[in-house]
Coordinates of C-alpha atoms in Angstrom, one line a residue:
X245 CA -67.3 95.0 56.2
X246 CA -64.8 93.2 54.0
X247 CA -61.1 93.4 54.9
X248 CA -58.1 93.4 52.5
X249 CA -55.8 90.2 53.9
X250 CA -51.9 91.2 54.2
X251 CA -51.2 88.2 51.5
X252 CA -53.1 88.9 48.6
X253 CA -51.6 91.9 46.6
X254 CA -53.7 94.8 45.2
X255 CA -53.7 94.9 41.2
X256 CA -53.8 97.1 39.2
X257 CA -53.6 96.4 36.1
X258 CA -55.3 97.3 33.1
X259 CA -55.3 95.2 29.8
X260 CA -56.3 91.3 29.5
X261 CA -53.7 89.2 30.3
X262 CA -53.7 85.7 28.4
X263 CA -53.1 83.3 30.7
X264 CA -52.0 80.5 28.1
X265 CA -49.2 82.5 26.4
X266 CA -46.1 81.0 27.2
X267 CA -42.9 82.9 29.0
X268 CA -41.0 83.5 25.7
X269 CA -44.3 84.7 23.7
X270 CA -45.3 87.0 26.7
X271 CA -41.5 88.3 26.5
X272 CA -41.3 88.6 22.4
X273 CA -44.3 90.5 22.7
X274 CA -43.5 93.1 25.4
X275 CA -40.4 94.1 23.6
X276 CA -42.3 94.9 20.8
X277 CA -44.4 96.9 23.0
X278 CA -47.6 95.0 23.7
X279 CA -48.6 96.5 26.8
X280 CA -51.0 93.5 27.7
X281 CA -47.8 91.2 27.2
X282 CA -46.2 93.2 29.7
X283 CA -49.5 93.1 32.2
X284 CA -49.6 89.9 31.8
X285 CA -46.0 88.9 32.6
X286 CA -46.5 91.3 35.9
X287 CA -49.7 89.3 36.9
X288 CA -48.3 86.0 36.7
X289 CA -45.2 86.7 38.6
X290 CA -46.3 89.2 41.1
X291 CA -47.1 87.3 43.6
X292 CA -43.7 85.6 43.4
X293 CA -41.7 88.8 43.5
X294 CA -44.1 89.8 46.7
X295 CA -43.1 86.5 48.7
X296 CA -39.6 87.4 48.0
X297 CA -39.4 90.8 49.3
X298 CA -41.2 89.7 52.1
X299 CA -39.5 87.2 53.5
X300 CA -36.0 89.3 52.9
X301 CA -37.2 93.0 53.7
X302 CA -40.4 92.5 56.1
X303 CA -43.8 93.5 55.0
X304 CA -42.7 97.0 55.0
X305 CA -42.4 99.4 51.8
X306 CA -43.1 95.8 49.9
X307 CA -45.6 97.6 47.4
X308 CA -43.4 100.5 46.6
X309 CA -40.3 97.7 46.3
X310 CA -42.2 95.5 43.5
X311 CA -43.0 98.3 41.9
X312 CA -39.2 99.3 41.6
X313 CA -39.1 95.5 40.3
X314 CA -41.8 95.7 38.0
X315 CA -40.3 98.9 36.9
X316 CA -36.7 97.9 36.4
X317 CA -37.9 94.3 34.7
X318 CA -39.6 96.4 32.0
X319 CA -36.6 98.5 31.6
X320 CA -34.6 95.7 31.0
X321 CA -36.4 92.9 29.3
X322 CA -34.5 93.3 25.8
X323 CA -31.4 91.7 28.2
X324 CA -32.8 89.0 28.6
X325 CA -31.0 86.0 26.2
X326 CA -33.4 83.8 26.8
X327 CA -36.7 84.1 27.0
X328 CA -37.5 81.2 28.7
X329 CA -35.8 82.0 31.9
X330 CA -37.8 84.8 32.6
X331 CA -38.6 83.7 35.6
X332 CA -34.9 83.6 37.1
X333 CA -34.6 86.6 35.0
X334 CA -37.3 88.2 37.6
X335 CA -36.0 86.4 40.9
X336 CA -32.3 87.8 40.1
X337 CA -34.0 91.7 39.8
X338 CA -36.1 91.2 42.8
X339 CA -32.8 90.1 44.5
X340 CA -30.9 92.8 43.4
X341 CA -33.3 95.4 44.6
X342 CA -33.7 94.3 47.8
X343 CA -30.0 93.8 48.5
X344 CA -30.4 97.3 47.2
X345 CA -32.8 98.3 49.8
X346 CA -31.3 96.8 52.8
X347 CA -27.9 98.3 52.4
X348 CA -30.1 101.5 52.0
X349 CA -31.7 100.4 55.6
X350 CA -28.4 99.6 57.4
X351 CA -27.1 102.9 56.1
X352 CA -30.2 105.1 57.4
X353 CA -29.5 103.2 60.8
X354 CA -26.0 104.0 61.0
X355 CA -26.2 107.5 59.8
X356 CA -29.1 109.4 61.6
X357 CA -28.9 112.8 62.5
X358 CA -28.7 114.2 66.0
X359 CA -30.8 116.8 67.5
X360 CA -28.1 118.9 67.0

């Protein structure tokens, strides 16, 4: 029996991404709505956005984070001035949403409800 490892990310992803488009064609592309642009901008930097949230948040609610990532890069990828800093484009989202998240955290940890 095979086991899934903790490191490696489920994806799923449908589409064929092109591994030697560049950042800026990738980017030009997914604005103008190629959805295998956009899957292959998510599979080349997933694993990326992962490490980040892991090392800042903990391995928990990671999947359900990067998918707020993935969800709010595609949301705002016509922002982006240039294309060929998507990748500190993606860092500075990640980052956001997990200072996002861990406010969220201290705030469920100071506010809990009594039994009362």
């Amino acid at each position: 029996m095979r086991t899934a490892q903790a490191s490696q990310p489920f994806l799923f992803v449908v589409g064929s991404p092109r591994a030697d488009a560049t950042d800026p064609e990738l980017v030009s592309r997914a604005i103008g709505g190629d959805g295998d642009a956009a899957t292959a901008i998510w599979s080349r930097y997933i694993v990326l956005v992962r490490t980040i949230l892991r090392r800042g948040l903990g391995t928990n609610d990671v999947d359900d984070i990067s998918q707020e990532v993935c969800i709010n890069l595609y949301r705002s990828l016509s922002d982006l001035r240039d294309c060929k800093s998507l990748r500190s484009f993606i860092i500075g989202i990640t980052l956001h949403i997990a200072g996002t998240e861990l406010r969220r955290r201290r705030a469920r940890a100071w506010l809990r409800l009594t039994p009362t």
